[in-house]
Tab-separated table of C-alpha atoms and ligand atoms in Angstrom:
chain	number	residue	atom	x	y	z
A	126	MET	CA	-10.658	-11.910	-13.518
A	127	LYS	CA	-13.076	-11.623	-16.453
A	128	ILE	CA	-11.552	-9.966	-19.603
A	129	TYR	CA	-13.947	-7.907	-22.229
A	130	THR	CA	-12.180	-7.096	-25.519
A	131	ALA	CA	-13.711	-4.599	-27.464
A	132	THR	CA	-13.035	-2.802	-30.736
A	133	ASP	CA	-12.088	0.369	-29.972
A	134	PHE	CA	-12.919	3.315	-27.024
A	135	LYS	CA	-16.976	3.818	-27.899
A	136	ASP	CA	-17.213	0.089	-27.851
A	137	MET	CA	-15.354	-0.275	-24.277
A	138	SER	CA	-17.165	2.543	-23.146
A	139	ARG	CA	-20.653	0.485	-24.384
A	140	LYS	CA	-19.496	-2.352	-22.524
A	141	ALA	CA	-18.511	-1.144	-19.389
A	142	ALA	CA	-21.489	0.837	-19.457
A	143	ASN	CA	-23.555	-2.239	-20.019
A	144	ILE	CA	-22.242	-3.549	-16.678
A	145	ILE	CA	-22.937	-0.551	-14.717
A	146	SER	CA	-26.415	-0.206	-16.060
A	147	ALA	CA	-26.995	-4.074	-15.431
A	148	GLN	CA	-25.654	-3.275	-11.684
A	149	ILE	CA	-27.882	-0.794	-11.366
A	150	ILE	CA	-31.224	-2.841	-12.860
A	151	LEU	CA	-30.118	-5.702	-10.309
A	152	ASN	CA	-29.885	-3.284	-7.446
A	153	GLU	CA	-31.416	0.065	-7.932
A	154	LYS	CA	-29.823	1.286	-4.645
A	155	SER	CA	-26.206	0.426	-5.638
A	156	VAL	CA	-23.415	1.999	-4.459
A	157	LEU	CA	-21.370	2.863	-7.250
A	158	GLY	CA	-17.222	3.952	-6.715
A	159	LEU	CA	-16.481	6.479	-9.762
A	160	ALA	CA	-13.509	7.789	-11.664
A	161	THR	CA	-12.489	10.818	-13.512
A	162	GLY	CA	-9.918	10.851	-16.497
A	163	SER	CA	-10.148	10.395	-19.998
A	164	SER	CA	-11.367	6.724	-19.615
A	165	PRO	CA	-14.917	7.123	-18.154
A	166	ILE	CA	-16.117	9.659	-20.349
A	167	GLY	CA	-17.390	7.563	-23.160
A	168	VAL	CA	-18.925	5.010	-20.525
A	169	TYR	CA	-20.958	8.264	-18.725
A	170	GLN	CA	-21.855	9.536	-22.366
A	171	GLN	CA	-23.418	5.706	-22.651
A	172	LEU	CA	-25.326	5.832	-19.175
A	173	ILE	CA	-26.507	9.283	-20.096
A	174	GLU	CA	-27.632	8.159	-23.551
A	175	TRP	CA	-29.760	5.191	-21.962
A	176	TYR	CA	-31.058	6.849	-18.978
A	177	LYS	CA	-32.423	9.153	-21.763
A	178	LYS	CA	-34.382	6.548	-23.442
A	179	GLY	CA	-35.658	5.276	-19.895
A	180	ASP	CA	-33.578	2.472	-19.514
A	181	VAL	CA	-31.617	3.245	-16.541
A	182	ASP	CA	-32.773	5.173	-13.302
A	183	PHE	CA	-30.534	6.775	-11.084
A	184	SER	CA	-33.158	7.851	-8.594
A	185	SER	CA	-31.846	5.470	-5.906
A	186	VAL	CA	-28.136	5.285	-6.723
A	187	THR	CA	-25.412	6.427	-4.259
A	188	THR	CA	-21.963	7.152	-5.931
A	189	ILE	CA	-18.472	7.916	-4.032
A	190	ASN	CA	-15.986	8.966	-6.339
A	191	LEU	CA	-12.311	8.051	-5.835
A	192	ASP	CA	-10.372	11.050	-5.477
A	193	GLU	CA	-10.215	14.805	-5.400
A	194	TYR	CA	-7.588	17.423	-5.764
A	195	VAL	CA	-6.440	19.514	-2.491
A	196	GLY	CA	-7.247	23.003	-2.501
A	197	LEU	CA	-9.755	22.951	-5.404
A	198	ALA	CA	-13.234	24.240	-4.541
A	199	PRO	CA	-16.254	22.188	-5.937
A	200	ASP	CA	-16.916	24.824	-8.492
A	201	ASP	CA	-13.621	25.215	-9.765
A	202	PRO	CA	-13.716	23.680	-13.136
A	203	HIS	CA	-10.478	21.706	-12.805
A	204	SER	CA	-12.231	20.115	-9.694
A	205	TYR	CA	-13.255	16.575	-9.794
A	206	ARG	CA	-16.685	17.506	-8.340
A	207	TYR	CA	-16.847	19.606	-11.069
A	208	PHE	CA	-15.965	17.160	-13.941
A	209	MET	CA	-18.516	14.566	-12.475
A	210	LYS	CA	-21.094	17.407	-12.471
A	211	LYS	CA	-20.519	18.429	-16.291
A	212	TYR	CA	-19.843	14.698	-17.605
A	213	PHE	CA	-22.722	12.886	-15.822
A	214	PHE	CA	-24.442	14.264	-12.914
A	215	SER	CA	-26.145	17.340	-14.603
A	216	HIS	CA	-27.696	15.030	-17.075
A	217	ILE	CA	-29.103	12.034	-14.896
A	218	ASN	CA	-31.914	11.755	-12.084
A	219	ILE	CA	-29.184	11.005	-9.472
A	220	HIS	CA	-29.583	13.323	-6.282
A	221	GLU	CA	-26.958	15.427	-5.740
A	222	SER	CA	-26.937	14.535	-1.922
A	223	ASN	CA	-26.165	10.942	-3.117
A	224	THR	CA	-22.973	11.893	-4.799
A	225	TYR	CA	-19.849	12.160	-2.750
A	226	LEU	CA	-16.148	13.619	-3.417
A	227	PRO	CA	-13.814	14.097	-0.959
A	228	ASN	CA	-13.853	17.654	-0.065
A	229	GLY	CA	-10.671	19.520	-1.588
A	230	LEU	CA	-11.130	22.489	0.862
A	231	GLN	CA	-11.036	20.397	4.181
A	232	LYS	CA	-7.910	22.118	5.671
A	233	SER	CA	-7.539	18.916	8.056
A	234	GLN	CA	-6.361	15.794	6.280
A	235	GLU	CA	-7.277	13.500	9.057
A	236	PHE	CA	-10.766	14.554	9.372
A	237	GLU	CA	-11.115	14.723	5.693
A	238	CYS	CA	-9.919	10.835	5.616
A	239	MET	CA	-11.704	9.583	8.275
A	240	ARG	CA	-15.370	11.280	7.391
A	241	TYR	CA	-14.422	9.610	3.684
A	242	GLU	CA	-14.205	6.273	5.020
A	243	CYS	CA	-17.009	6.553	7.241
A	244	ILE	CA	-19.210	7.399	4.402
A	245	ILE	CA	-18.185	4.514	2.351
A	246	ARG	CA	-18.988	2.472	5.735
A	247	ASN	CA	-22.149	4.186	6.369
A	248	ASN	CA	-23.213	3.384	2.611
A	249	GLY	CA	-22.653	-0.413	3.196
A	250	GLY	CA	-19.327	-0.276	1.045
A	251	ILE	CA	-19.210	-0.098	-2.572
A	252	ASP	CA	-20.811	-2.528	-4.625
A	253	MET	CA	-18.938	-1.495	-8.016
A	254	GLN	CA	-16.035	0.304	-8.347
A	255	LEU	CA	-14.969	1.747	-11.886
A	256	LEU	CA	-11.107	2.095	-12.406
A	257	GLY	CA	-9.347	3.643	-15.048
A	258	LEU	CA	-5.452	2.816	-15.226
A	259	GLY	CA	-2.349	5.560	-14.963
A	260	HIS	CA	0.672	4.623	-17.163
A	261	ASN	CA	2.454	3.844	-14.371
A	262	GLY	CA	-0.264	1.579	-12.733
A	263	HIS	CA	-1.947	3.746	-10.394
A	264	ILE	CA	-5.172	3.620	-9.460
A	265	GLY	CA	-7.162	6.536	-7.860
A	266	PHE	CA	-4.088	8.592	-6.561
A	267	ASN	CA	-2.262	5.659	-5.401
A	268	GLU	CA	1.363	5.965	-6.877
A	269	PRO	CA	3.727	3.439	-7.574
A	270	ASN	CA	4.952	2.110	-3.770
A	271	ALA	CA	1.762	3.299	-2.263
A	272	ALA	CA	0.755	1.067	0.783
A	273	PHE	CA	-1.203	-1.875	-0.104
A	274	GLU	CA	-2.791	-1.806	3.610
A	275	ALA	CA	-3.737	2.354	3.075
A	276	ASP	CA	-7.186	3.693	3.057
A	277	THR	CA	-8.388	7.168	2.318
A	278	HIS	CA	-5.264	9.536	2.409
A	279	CYS	CA	-3.951	12.806	1.306
A	280	VAL	CA	-0.925	12.174	-1.460
A	281	THR	CA	1.462	14.425	-2.926
A	282	LEU	CA	1.392	13.706	-6.641
A	283	SER	CA	4.413	12.816	-8.475
A	284	GLN	CA	5.527	15.077	-10.962
A	285	ASP	CA	4.455	12.316	-14.026
A	286	THR	CA	1.229	12.491	-12.615
A	287	ARG	CA	1.031	16.381	-12.781
A	288	GLU	CA	2.498	16.136	-15.976
A	289	ALA	CA	-0.153	13.740	-17.378
A	290	ASN	CA	-2.894	15.458	-15.837
A	291	LYS	CA	-1.429	19.138	-16.929
A	292	ARG	CA	-3.627	18.307	-20.113
A	293	PHE	CA	-6.786	19.905	-18.109
A	294	PHE	CA	-4.885	22.743	-16.805
A	295	ASP	CA	-3.553	25.947	-18.450
A	296	THR	CA	0.093	25.150	-16.981
A	297	ILE	CA	2.076	22.550	-14.921
A	298	ASP	CA	1.927	25.191	-12.332
A	299	ASP	CA	-1.939	25.317	-12.251
A	300	VAL	CA	-2.027	21.535	-11.328
A	301	PRO	CA	-2.306	20.973	-7.446
A	302	ARG	CA	0.394	19.502	-5.375
A	303	GLN	CA	-1.730	17.136	-3.337
A	304	ALA	CA	-4.938	15.165	-3.609
A	305	TYR	CA	-7.107	13.092	-1.461
A	306	THR	CA	-7.634	9.763	-2.778
A	307	MET	CA	-9.332	6.169	-1.741
A	308	GLY	CA	-6.276	4.059	-0.684
A	309	ILE	CA	-5.932	0.406	-2.253
A	310	LYS	CA	-7.156	-0.997	0.957
A	311	THR	CA	-10.246	0.642	0.270
A	312	ILE	CA	-10.552	0.097	-3.642
A	313	MET	CA	-10.151	-3.689	-2.582
A	314	GLN	CA	-12.934	-3.909	-0.145
A	315	ALA	CA	-15.288	-2.790	-3.533
A	316	ARG	CA	-17.388	-6.116	-3.959
A	317	ARG	CA	-16.750	-5.793	-7.701
A	318	ILE	CA	-14.310	-3.681	-9.744
A	319	VAL	CA	-14.543	-2.677	-13.378
A	320	VAL	CA	-11.293	-1.684	-14.985
A	321	ILE	CA	-11.699	-0.044	-18.296
A	322	VAL	CA	-8.538	0.811	-20.611
A	323	SER	CA	-8.043	2.107	-24.031
A	324	GLY	CA	-5.289	2.603	-26.505
A	325	GLU	CA	-1.987	1.580	-27.221
A	326	SER	CA	-0.287	3.447	-24.721
A	327	LYS	CA	-2.089	1.471	-21.947
A	328	ALA	CA	-0.769	-2.136	-23.718
A	329	GLU	CA	2.578	-2.352	-21.411
A	330	ILE	CA	0.844	-1.383	-18.226
A	331	VAL	CA	-2.061	-3.931	-18.689
A	332	LYS	CA	0.538	-6.699	-19.100
A	333	ARG	CA	2.516	-5.657	-15.965
A	334	SER	CA	-0.791	-5.046	-13.817
A	335	PHE	CA	-2.273	-8.471	-14.840
A	336	PHE	CA	0.087	-10.796	-15.531
A	337	GLY	CA	3.130	-9.360	-14.028
A	338	SER	CA	4.040	-9.645	-10.400
A	339	ILE	CA	2.049	-8.384	-7.584
A	340	THR	CA	4.260	-5.602	-6.304
A	341	PRO	CA	3.843	-2.169	-5.039
A	342	ASP	CA	5.977	-0.868	-7.680
A	343	VAL	CA	2.550	-1.499	-10.228
A	344	PRO	CA	-0.055	-0.471	-7.849
A	345	ALA	CA	-2.851	-2.020	-10.212
A	346	SER	CA	-1.218	-5.635	-9.744
A	347	VAL	CA	-2.831	-5.982	-6.418
A	348	LEU	CA	-6.115	-6.101	-8.110
A	349	GLN	CA	-4.797	-9.813	-9.343
A	350	LEU	CA	-5.551	-10.643	-5.698
A	351	HIS	CA	-9.305	-9.401	-5.675
A	352	ASN	CA	-11.810	-11.991	-6.466
A	353	ASN	CA	-14.366	-10.214	-8.939
A	354	VAL	CA	-12.342	-7.879	-11.341
A	355	THR	CA	-13.880	-7.166	-14.789
A	356	LEU	CA	-11.056	-5.836	-17.525
A	357	VAL	CA	-12.935	-4.042	-20.189
A	358	GLY	CA	-10.259	-2.893	-22.852
A	359	ASP	CA	-9.994	-2.016	-26.628
A	360	LYS	CA	-8.077	-4.301	-28.655
A	361	ALA	CA	-4.926	-1.616	-28.770
A	362	ALA	CA	-4.984	-1.706	-24.911
A	363	LEU	CA	-5.148	-5.305	-24.697
A	364	SER	CA	-2.726	-6.041	-27.544
A	365	LEU	CA	0.157	-7.626	-25.528
A	366	ILE	CA	-1.857	-9.699	-23.542
B	453	F6R	C1	-8.837	9.399	-11.793
B	453	F6R	C2	-8.294	8.535	-11.206
B	453	F6R	C3	-6.903	8.223	-12.114
B	453	F6R	C4	-7.333	7.476	-13.265
B	453	F6R	C5	-5.637	7.487	-13.991
B	453	F6R	C6	-6.143	6.895	-15.686
B	453	F6R	O1	-10.244	9.710	-10.621
B	453	F6R	O2	-8.113	8.221	-10.315
B	453	F6R	O3	-6.492	6.656	-11.501
B	453	F6R	O4	-8.122	6.862	-13.586
B	453	F6R	O5	-4.922	8.859	-14.235
B	453	F6R	O6	-6.868	8.035	-16.249
B	453	F6R	P1	-7.023	8.471	-17.910
B	453	F6R	O7	-8.211	7.549	-17.594
B	453	F6R	O8	-7.272	9.651	-18.125
B	453	F6R	O9	-5.770	7.692	-18.825
């Protein structure tokens, strides 16, 4: 595993954006696995800035997001599709038809999970997966004790995760109870994984994930078994390793 230490959130975002733009420059048809949440917002801002300067071109890039809430329409301001549009897609020259997220409105879970796995496969797999890290070690919506062998599936969100995500909603009752997520197996099949972490509150889980035992109790610990993981964190998040 490679570890890059950044001074702060901005520097972490810049370093991770550098890795992603290098990936796109080396392969203009890159398939990027993307995340939502607070951690990647600075990365997207940096990539937008470089796109506007003409330094990076997304016209042949494909993106496949980790997850989406069940029950939310793509134009719902709380959906991850909306988030991606707002913070990234609408500012760059990516073709909307090359951007994939699970369809939160699909009632047949079995159909949606199979469709999503097919999208990943038909695009040749994910070249680089960007991941944030939950305080309990979750990646995507794979909560503690999620099966390592799971591919895309529908999960019932834990109370902790709903609490953590309520900052994006008016009340806890508005936070959806289920989500579609790539499984741990899907994530592990990405050819390269870039994990971004910022802030002191992530320090303990960074230590447990990357230097503790490999256990479903800490889903991110499985990343120790992947042969191409890059951890980009600010000093605060890396302070215990
Ligand atoms: C987002 C996702 C989540 C977040 C994680 C960290 O698509 O799948 O696993 O990456 O909850 O969230 P932040 O970055 O808000 O700390």
